[in-house]
Short mmCIF file of C-alpha atoms in Angstrom, two decimals:
data_model
loop_
_atom_site.label_atom_id
_atom_site.label_comp_id
_atom_site.label_asym_id
_atom_site.label_seq_id
_atom_site.Cartn_x
_atom_site.Cartn_y
_atom_site.Cartn_z
CA UNK O 1 80.03 76.80 -143.32
CA UNK O 2 78.85 69.24 -150.14
CA UNK O 3 78.50 70.72 -146.38
CA UNK O 4 77.24 73.21 -144.03
CA UNK O 5 80.84 74.36 -143.99
CA UNK O 6 81.98 73.30 -147.45
CA UNK O 7 83.31 75.71 -150.03
CA UNK O 8 80.75 77.11 -152.45
CA UNK O 9 83.02 79.39 -154.43
CA UNK O 10 86.57 80.59 -154.12
CA UNK O 11 87.50 83.74 -155.96
CA UNK O 12 90.67 85.35 -154.77
CA UNK O 13 93.93 86.75 -155.96
CA UNK O 14 97.39 85.50 -155.14
CA UNK O 15 98.68 86.99 -151.90
CA UNK O 16 101.63 89.30 -152.37
CA UNK O 17 104.66 89.39 -150.13
CA UNK O 18 104.42 91.86 -147.31
CA UNK O 19 107.64 93.90 -147.19
CA UNK O 20 107.91 96.01 -144.04
CA UNK O 21 106.55 99.52 -144.59
CA UNK O 22 106.18 102.50 -142.28
CA UNK O 23 102.80 102.23 -140.55
CA UNK O 24 100.26 105.08 -140.65
CA UNK O 25 100.76 107.57 -137.85
CA UNK O 26 97.52 106.58 -136.10
CA UNK O 27 98.60 102.93 -135.98
CA UNK O 28 102.32 103.27 -135.24
CA UNK O 29 104.31 101.76 -132.42
CA UNK O 30 107.61 103.45 -131.61
CA UNK O 31 110.94 101.78 -132.27
CA UNK O 32 109.57 99.29 -134.81
CA UNK O 33 112.64 97.60 -136.29
CA UNK O 34 112.31 95.43 -139.38
CA UNK O 35 115.64 93.77 -138.54
CA UNK O 36 114.55 92.71 -135.06
CA UNK O 37 112.54 89.50 -135.44
CA UNK O 38 111.12 89.87 -131.94
CA UNK O 39 110.32 93.57 -132.27
CA UNK O 40 107.08 95.13 -133.53
CA UNK O 41 106.06 93.75 -136.92
CA UNK O 42 104.46 95.67 -139.76
CA UNK O 43 101.93 93.65 -141.76
CA UNK O 44 98.61 94.44 -143.44
CA UNK O 45 95.02 94.08 -142.38
CA UNK O 46 91.53 95.38 -143.06
CA UNK O 47 90.85 98.31 -140.75
CA UNK O 48 87.71 100.33 -139.99
CA UNK O 49 88.56 103.96 -139.25
CA UNK O 50 85.31 105.00 -137.55
CA UNK O 51 81.72 104.11 -136.73
CA UNK O 52 79.98 102.60 -139.75
CA UNK O 53 82.96 103.14 -142.05
CA UNK O 54 84.13 100.54 -144.60
CA UNK O 55 87.09 98.28 -143.91
CA UNK O 56 90.19 99.29 -145.88
CA UNK O 57 93.41 97.32 -146.43
CA UNK O 58 96.31 99.17 -144.82
CA UNK O 59 99.53 98.67 -142.88
CA UNK O 60 99.20 97.79 -139.20
CA UNK O 61 101.85 97.19 -136.56
CA UNK O 62 101.75 94.12 -134.34
CA UNK O 63 103.30 94.32 -130.86
CA UNK O 64 106.68 92.79 -130.09
CA UNK O 65 106.91 89.02 -129.67
CA UNK O 66 106.81 87.55 -126.17
CA UNK O 67 108.25 84.24 -125.08
CA UNK O 68 104.71 82.83 -124.77
CA UNK O 69 103.51 84.14 -128.17
CA UNK O 70 103.06 82.39 -131.47
CA UNK O 71 103.16 84.19 -134.82
CA UNK O 72 100.54 83.02 -137.31
CA UNK O 73 100.03 83.35 -141.06
CA UNK O 74 96.27 83.83 -141.36
CA UNK O 75 94.31 82.06 -144.12
CA UNK O 76 90.57 82.37 -143.42
CA UNK O 77 88.23 84.30 -141.17
CA UNK O 78 84.54 83.62 -140.71
CA UNK O 79 82.37 86.72 -140.84
CA UNK O 80 80.33 86.90 -137.65
CA UNK O 81 77.51 89.35 -137.01
CA UNK O 82 79.49 90.55 -134.00
CA UNK O 83 81.95 92.15 -136.44
CA UNK O 84 79.04 94.10 -137.95
CA UNK O 85 77.92 95.23 -134.48
CA UNK O 86 81.45 96.34 -133.66
CA UNK O 87 81.87 98.16 -136.98
CA UNK O 88 78.62 100.03 -136.37
CA UNK O 89 79.36 100.54 -132.65
CA UNK O 90 75.78 99.61 -131.77
CA UNK O 91 76.94 97.88 -128.57
CA UNK O 92 78.82 101.02 -127.42
CA UNK O 93 82.01 98.97 -127.09
CA UNK O 94 84.04 99.89 -130.16
CA UNK O 95 87.32 101.79 -130.38
CA UNK O 96 88.70 102.99 -133.69
CA UNK O 97 90.73 102.40 -135.75
CA UNK O 98 89.69 98.74 -135.56
CA UNK O 99 91.11 95.60 -137.13
CA UNK O 100 88.22 93.19 -136.48
CA UNK O 101 87.58 89.48 -137.14
CA UNK O 102 87.49 86.66 -134.59
CA UNK O 103 86.83 83.35 -136.38
CA UNK O 104 90.31 83.00 -137.85
CA UNK O 105 92.24 79.97 -139.02
CA UNK O 106 95.93 80.09 -139.89
CA UNK O 107 99.30 78.35 -139.68
CA UNK O 108 101.94 78.88 -136.99
CA UNK O 109 105.13 80.28 -138.55
CA UNK O 110 107.12 81.24 -135.42
CA UNK O 111 107.05 80.27 -131.76
CA UNK O 112 108.35 82.08 -128.70
CA UNK O 113 110.98 80.49 -126.50
CA UNK O 114 108.45 79.47 -123.82
CA UNK O 115 105.90 77.92 -126.20
CA UNK O 116 105.39 74.27 -125.29
CA UNK O 117 102.35 72.89 -127.10
CA UNK O 118 102.43 74.32 -130.61
CA UNK O 119 104.97 73.92 -133.40
CA UNK O 120 105.71 75.67 -136.66
CA UNK O 121 103.27 74.31 -139.25
CA UNK O 122 100.38 73.66 -136.84
CA UNK O 123 96.94 74.81 -137.95
CA UNK O 124 95.29 76.93 -135.27
CA UNK O 125 92.05 78.81 -134.70
CA UNK O 126 91.79 82.30 -133.19
CA UNK O 127 88.63 83.18 -131.28
CA UNK O 128 87.02 86.11 -129.43
CA UNK O 129 89.28 85.75 -126.38
CA UNK O 130 92.88 86.99 -126.74
CA UNK O 131 94.03 86.58 -123.14
CA UNK O 132 92.84 86.16 -119.55
CA UNK O 133 94.28 86.26 -116.03
CA UNK O 134 95.08 82.51 -116.29
CA UNK O 135 95.02 82.11 -112.50
CA UNK O 136 91.41 82.45 -111.30
CA UNK O 137 89.22 79.41 -110.60
CA UNK O 138 87.59 79.57 -114.04
CA UNK O 139 90.81 80.05 -116.01
CA UNK O 140 92.43 77.12 -114.19
CA UNK O 141 89.81 74.77 -115.65
CA UNK O 142 89.95 76.25 -119.16
CA UNK O 143 86.83 78.41 -118.92
CA UNK O 144 88.58 81.67 -119.70
CA UNK O 145 85.39 83.03 -121.30
CA UNK O 146 84.15 83.68 -117.75
CA UNK O 147 87.48 84.79 -116.28
CA UNK O 148 86.78 86.35 -112.90
CA UNK O 149 88.97 89.36 -113.75
CA UNK O 150 87.62 89.77 -117.27
CA UNK O 151 89.13 88.19 -120.36
CA UNK O 152 90.78 90.32 -123.07
CA UNK O 153 88.64 90.72 -126.21
CA UNK O 154 90.69 89.87 -129.29
CA UNK O 155 90.31 93.37 -130.72
CA UNK O 156 88.97 95.16 -127.65
CA UNK O 157 90.01 98.63 -126.58
CA UNK O 158 89.32 101.03 -123.69
CA UNK O 159 85.56 101.15 -124.25
CA UNK O 160 85.39 97.42 -123.49
CA UNK O 161 86.39 98.24 -119.92
CA UNK O 162 87.85 95.17 -118.14
CA UNK O 163 87.60 93.29 -121.44
CA UNK O 164 89.85 95.79 -123.25
CA UNK O 165 92.82 96.21 -120.98
CA UNK O 166 95.38 95.55 -123.74
CA UNK O 167 93.91 98.12 -126.15
CA UNK O 168 94.24 95.70 -129.06
CA UNK O 169 91.58 97.32 -131.26
CA UNK O 170 94.00 98.65 -133.90
CA UNK O 171 95.83 95.39 -134.60
CA UNK O 172 94.22 92.53 -132.70
CA UNK O 173 91.68 90.96 -135.07
CA UNK O 174 91.78 88.14 -137.59
CA UNK O 175 91.31 90.53 -140.53
CA UNK O 176 95.13 90.78 -140.38
CA UNK O 177 97.49 88.82 -142.64
CA UNK O 178 99.69 87.94 -139.64
CA UNK O 179 98.80 87.66 -135.95
CA UNK O 180 100.73 87.43 -132.70
CA UNK O 181 99.14 86.22 -129.48
CA UNK O 182 99.44 83.91 -126.49
CA UNK O 183 99.94 80.24 -127.33
CA UNK O 184 97.07 79.31 -124.99
CA UNK O 185 94.55 81.12 -127.17
CA UNK O 186 95.75 79.77 -130.49
CA UNK O 187 93.58 76.66 -130.55
CA UNK O 188 95.10 73.70 -132.37
CA UNK O 189 92.77 72.33 -135.03
CA UNK O 190 92.69 68.51 -135.04
CA UNK O 191 94.15 66.89 -138.11
CA UNK O 192 91.52 66.10 -140.71
CA UNK O 193 89.23 69.08 -140.08
CA UNK O 194 89.49 71.41 -143.08
CA UNK O 195 89.88 75.12 -142.26
CA UNK O 196 86.56 75.79 -143.98
CA UNK O 197 84.90 73.51 -141.44
CA UNK O 198 86.84 74.68 -138.39
CA UNK O 199 86.63 78.41 -139.02
CA UNK O 200 82.89 79.01 -138.33
CA UNK O 201 83.13 76.88 -135.19
CA UNK O 202 85.80 79.03 -133.57
CA UNK O 203 83.27 81.62 -132.36
CA UNK O 204 79.78 80.64 -133.55
CA UNK O 205 80.22 76.97 -132.72
CA UNK O 206 81.78 77.68 -129.33
CA UNK O 207 79.01 80.11 -128.45
CA UNK O 208 76.27 77.49 -128.71
CA UNK O 209 78.46 74.59 -127.52
CA UNK O 210 78.89 76.36 -124.18
CA UNK O 211 75.13 76.38 -123.62
CA UNK O 212 74.74 72.79 -124.79
CA UNK O 213 77.45 71.60 -122.38
CA UNK O 214 75.78 73.46 -119.51
CA UNK O 215 72.19 72.35 -120.04
CA UNK O 216 71.51 69.64 -122.62
CA UNK O 217 70.87 66.06 -121.48
CA UNK O 218 69.80 63.04 -123.54
CA UNK O 219 66.09 62.99 -124.32
CA UNK O 220 65.55 66.71 -123.81
CA UNK O 221 63.34 68.70 -126.17
CA UNK O 222 65.53 71.60 -127.26
CA UNK O 223 64.39 74.56 -129.37
CA UNK O 224 66.88 76.69 -131.30
CA UNK O 225 65.44 80.11 -132.10
CA UNK O 226 66.38 82.19 -135.16
CA UNK O 227 67.89 79.95 -137.81
CA UNK O 228 71.21 81.28 -139.05
CA UNK O 229 74.88 80.52 -138.46
CA UNK O 230 74.78 79.84 -134.72
CA UNK O 231 71.53 77.90 -134.93
CA UNK O 232 72.82 75.70 -137.75
CA UNK O 233 75.68 74.49 -135.55
CA UNK O 234 73.49 74.31 -132.42
CA UNK O 235 71.19 71.82 -134.14
CA UNK O 236 74.12 69.49 -134.82
CA UNK O 237 75.72 69.64 -131.38
CA UNK O 238 72.41 69.36 -129.48
CA UNK O 239 71.64 66.20 -131.43
CA UNK O 240 75.11 64.81 -130.64
CA UNK O 241 74.18 65.26 -126.97
CA UNK O 242 71.01 63.22 -127.51
CA UNK O 243 68.38 65.95 -127.74
CA UNK O 244 65.25 66.15 -129.89
CA UNK O 245 65.78 69.48 -131.69
CA UNK O 246 63.22 71.94 -133.03
CA UNK O 247 64.07 75.07 -135.00
CA UNK O 248 61.97 78.19 -134.45
CA UNK O 249 62.12 80.85 -137.15
CA UNK O 250 60.23 83.80 -138.53
CA UNK O 251 60.77 82.63 -142.11
CA UNK O 252 59.05 79.58 -143.58
CA UNK O 253 61.59 79.46 -146.43
CA UNK O 254 64.18 78.23 -143.92
CA UNK O 255 62.24 75.04 -143.13
CA UNK O 256 63.89 72.80 -145.72
CA UNK O 257 67.35 74.07 -144.75
CA UNK O 258 66.73 73.47 -141.05
CA UNK O 259 65.47 69.93 -141.58
CA UNK O 260 68.34 69.18 -143.97
CA UNK O 261 70.99 70.06 -141.37
CA UNK O 262 69.36 67.75 -138.83
CA UNK O 263 66.44 69.43 -137.06
CA UNK O 264 63.63 67.07 -136.04
CA UNK O 265 60.92 69.73 -136.26
CA UNK O 266 60.44 73.26 -137.58
CA UNK O 267 57.97 76.03 -136.75
CA UNK O 268 57.95 79.34 -138.62
CA UNK O 269 56.26 81.01 -135.66
CA UNK O 270 58.49 83.80 -134.39
CA UNK O 271 56.48 86.56 -136.05
CA UNK O 272 53.15 85.12 -134.89
CA UNK O 273 52.56 85.26 -131.10
CA UNK O 274 49.37 83.22 -131.45
CA UNK O 275 51.25 80.39 -133.13
CA UNK O 276 53.90 80.55 -130.41
CA UNK O 277 51.15 80.07 -127.81
CA UNK O 278 50.31 76.75 -129.43
CA UNK O 279 53.77 75.52 -128.37
CA UNK O 280 53.19 76.16 -124.65
CA UNK O 281 55.07 73.84 -122.25
CA UNK O 282 56.85 72.06 -125.15
CA UNK O 283 60.57 72.65 -124.55
CA UNK O 284 63.11 71.88 -121.81
CA UNK O 285 65.54 74.42 -123.26
CA UNK O 286 65.33 77.29 -125.74
CA UNK O 287 68.63 78.58 -127.16
CA UNK O 288 67.90 82.03 -128.56
CA UNK O 289 70.52 82.95 -131.16
CA UNK O 290 68.75 86.03 -132.52
CA UNK O 291 70.58 89.38 -132.57
CA UNK O 292 67.19 91.14 -132.31
CA UNK O 293 65.03 91.68 -129.24
CA UNK O 294 61.63 90.00 -128.95
CA UNK O 295 59.05 89.85 -126.16
CA UNK O 296 60.49 87.34 -123.69
CA UNK O 297 57.06 86.22 -122.44
CA UNK O 298 56.46 84.47 -125.75
CA UNK O 299 59.54 82.30 -125.24
CA UNK O 300 59.05 81.67 -121.53
CA UNK O 301 55.53 80.34 -122.07
CA UNK O 302 56.93 77.68 -124.42
CA UNK O 303 59.10 76.22 -121.66
CA UNK O 304 58.20 73.24 -119.53
CA UNK O 305 58.22 73.54 -115.75
CA UNK O 306 61.86 74.15 -114.74
CA UNK O 307 62.71 74.91 -118.37
CA UNK O 308 65.60 77.15 -119.36
CA UNK O 309 65.70 80.12 -121.74
CA UNK O 310 69.34 80.74 -122.73
CA UNK O 311 70.18 83.87 -124.67
CA UNK O 312 73.36 83.99 -126.78
CA UNK O 313 72.44 86.59 -129.42
CA UNK O 314 73.16 90.16 -128.29
CA UNK O 315 70.82 92.93 -129.51
CA UNK O 316 71.91 96.51 -130.10
CA UNK O 317 72.46 98.42 -126.87
CA UNK O 318 69.15 100.31 -127.16
CA UNK O 319 67.22 97.01 -127.09
CA UNK O 320 69.09 95.12 -124.36
CA UNK O 321 66.53 95.58 -121.58
CA UNK O 322 63.64 93.20 -120.99
CA UNK O 323 60.85 92.88 -118.42
CA UNK O 324 59.49 89.71 -116.85
CA UNK O 325 57.44 89.18 -113.70
CA UNK O 326 58.78 87.29 -110.71
CA UNK O 327 55.52 85.37 -110.07
CA UNK O 328 55.57 83.14 -113.17
CA UNK O 329 59.33 82.72 -112.84
CA UNK O 330 59.02 81.58 -109.21
CA UNK O 331 55.97 79.35 -109.60
CA UNK O 332 57.28 77.53 -112.69
CA UNK O 333 60.92 77.43 -111.49
CA UNK O 334 61.99 78.44 -114.98
CA UNK O 335 65.44 79.91 -115.61
CA UNK O 336 66.62 82.86 -117.69
CA UNK O 337 70.30 82.46 -118.58
CA UNK O 338 72.95 84.02 -120.77
CA UNK O 339 76.17 82.69 -122.25
CA UNK O 340 79.24 84.05 -124.03
CA UNK O 341 81.56 82.10 -126.37
CA UNK O 342 83.58 79.25 -124.79
CA UNK O 343 86.96 78.64 -123.19
CA UNK O 344 89.92 76.55 -124.26
CA UNK O 345 88.81 73.36 -122.52
CA UNK O 346 85.40 73.12 -124.14
CA UNK O 347 86.78 74.40 -127.43
CA UNK O 348 89.12 71.41 -127.55
CA UNK O 349 86.23 69.05 -126.72
CA UNK O 350 84.03 70.63 -129.39
CA UNK O 351 86.69 70.31 -132.09
CA UNK O 352 87.36 66.67 -131.17
CA UNK O 353 83.63 65.91 -131.35
CA UNK O 354 83.55 67.62 -134.73
CA UNK O 355 86.37 65.41 -135.96
CA UNK O 356 84.62 62.31 -134.60
CA UNK O 357 81.33 63.27 -136.31
CA UNK O 358 82.80 65.00 -139.36
CA UNK O 359 80.31 63.37 -141.72
CA UNK O 360 77.55 65.34 -139.97
CA UNK O 361 79.23 68.52 -141.24
CA UNK O 362 79.76 67.26 -144.78
CA UNK O 363 76.25 66.43 -145.99
CA UNK O 364 74.32 69.65 -145.95
CA UNK O 365 72.20 71.16 -148.72
CA UNK O 366 73.69 72.93 -151.72
CA UNK O 367 71.90 76.17 -150.85
CA UNK O 368 73.14 76.33 -147.24
CA UNK O 369 76.94 76.21 -147.45
CA UNK O 370 79.67 78.43 -146.18
CA UNK O 371 80.87 80.61 -149.03
CA UNK O 372 84.57 81.42 -149.34
CA UNK O 373 85.15 84.91 -150.75
CA UNK O 374 88.24 87.10 -151.21
CA UNK O 375 88.92 89.77 -148.62
CA UNK O 376 88.25 92.57 -151.11
CA UNK O 377 84.55 91.69 -150.80
CA UNK O 378 84.53 92.22 -147.05
CA UNK O 379 82.31 95.31 -147.06
CA UNK O 380 79.80 93.83 -149.49
CA UNK O 381 79.51 90.68 -147.36
CA UNK O 382 79.12 92.63 -144.12
CA UNK O 383 76.30 94.66 -145.63
CA UNK O 384 74.62 91.48 -146.91
CA UNK O 385 74.87 89.94 -143.45
CA UNK O 386 73.37 93.01 -141.79
CA UNK O 387 70.50 93.12 -144.30
CA UNK O 388 69.94 89.32 -144.08
CA UNK O 389 70.56 88.99 -147.81
CA UNK O 390 72.77 85.92 -147.35
CA UNK O 391 69.98 83.48 -148.20
CA UNK O 392 72.24 80.98 -149.96
CA UNK O 393 74.97 80.84 -147.34
CA UNK O 394 74.91 80.64 -143.57
CA UNK O 395 78.50 81.95 -143.20
CA UNK O 396 80.91 83.97 -145.32
CA UNK O 397 84.54 82.91 -145.01
CA UNK O 398 87.02 85.63 -145.98
CA UNK O 399 90.19 84.31 -147.60
CA UNK O 400 93.62 85.76 -148.30
CA UNK O 401 93.80 83.37 -151.24
CA UNK O 402 96.68 81.27 -150.00
#
């Protein structure tokens, strides 16, 4: 994601030039002019035409450049389970056609006239947030992920409500060969961090880093539930913050992988409520990264007095409701919390910490690496991820083969 994020195999074809072509009618923007460098731009990307449909390479049209935009040649994109949820519309948030992807890494090739902090040639990461109001109390401190007016989802459309104001579903994601977006949300990758390392951090890393910044203190006993991509990174960052880290999983075969990436303890207990009871009052914080719903009582009983259960994995919309009594919550002063990605301020801190501790991301087991694959395997990899068949990789990285 040898390394948690190191390349296992690269199999891709040489990228062809992208001559401007007329976009499909459903994706067109009027007055596109190939001779106008600041006008709408036709490129190519992988697009899903409807709920559950495969992604297909086709022409898409990017909006006109703005003075505050950068134009980016994309190289890699991590494949996050969120993209599977959005493809399948099981959160009831998806608009089609959809160009998805939100763990992208690429190189700036053009800058708008008002761009101040990025230059042509800079390596940048593109995350879940495309834009925000930039003026509320949260945006002013770089926490755009909790913008008081609602941030803009990278490829969100009308069904995202306040998070889809720009209607960027048809062109907005990192499955595109070229992207245009606000300079503020093109995160500069520190020199020395390879794209294969940075890419999975752009969403998955930021998601757990947000929780760790909010709650983790040195000496805490932290549990990370459901060992996959997010949990792998959470183990590393929680330890950087001085925590004793335990991985909770429903699969004993993940034990060696969890310990190899840095966990202090491992319990394969998540499918055994009786075994979970044996861990009562053990943890100060549980970070639940699972995309599936489980009885919350089992987690809450594992918390110490004043412990925190923080949920970052989002189940399908039919399983998003839980029940818990006020009495145990009040008398134990425990906390149920949620968290969503991270903003530009903490993203910069996370990437700098990664650079400072890069060796911690470069010594992971051979059977738990990020695997770089060509984009023409996108549908195969998404199906593997949904079926949990990715037992030898914690993250697929899609590559244009540059």
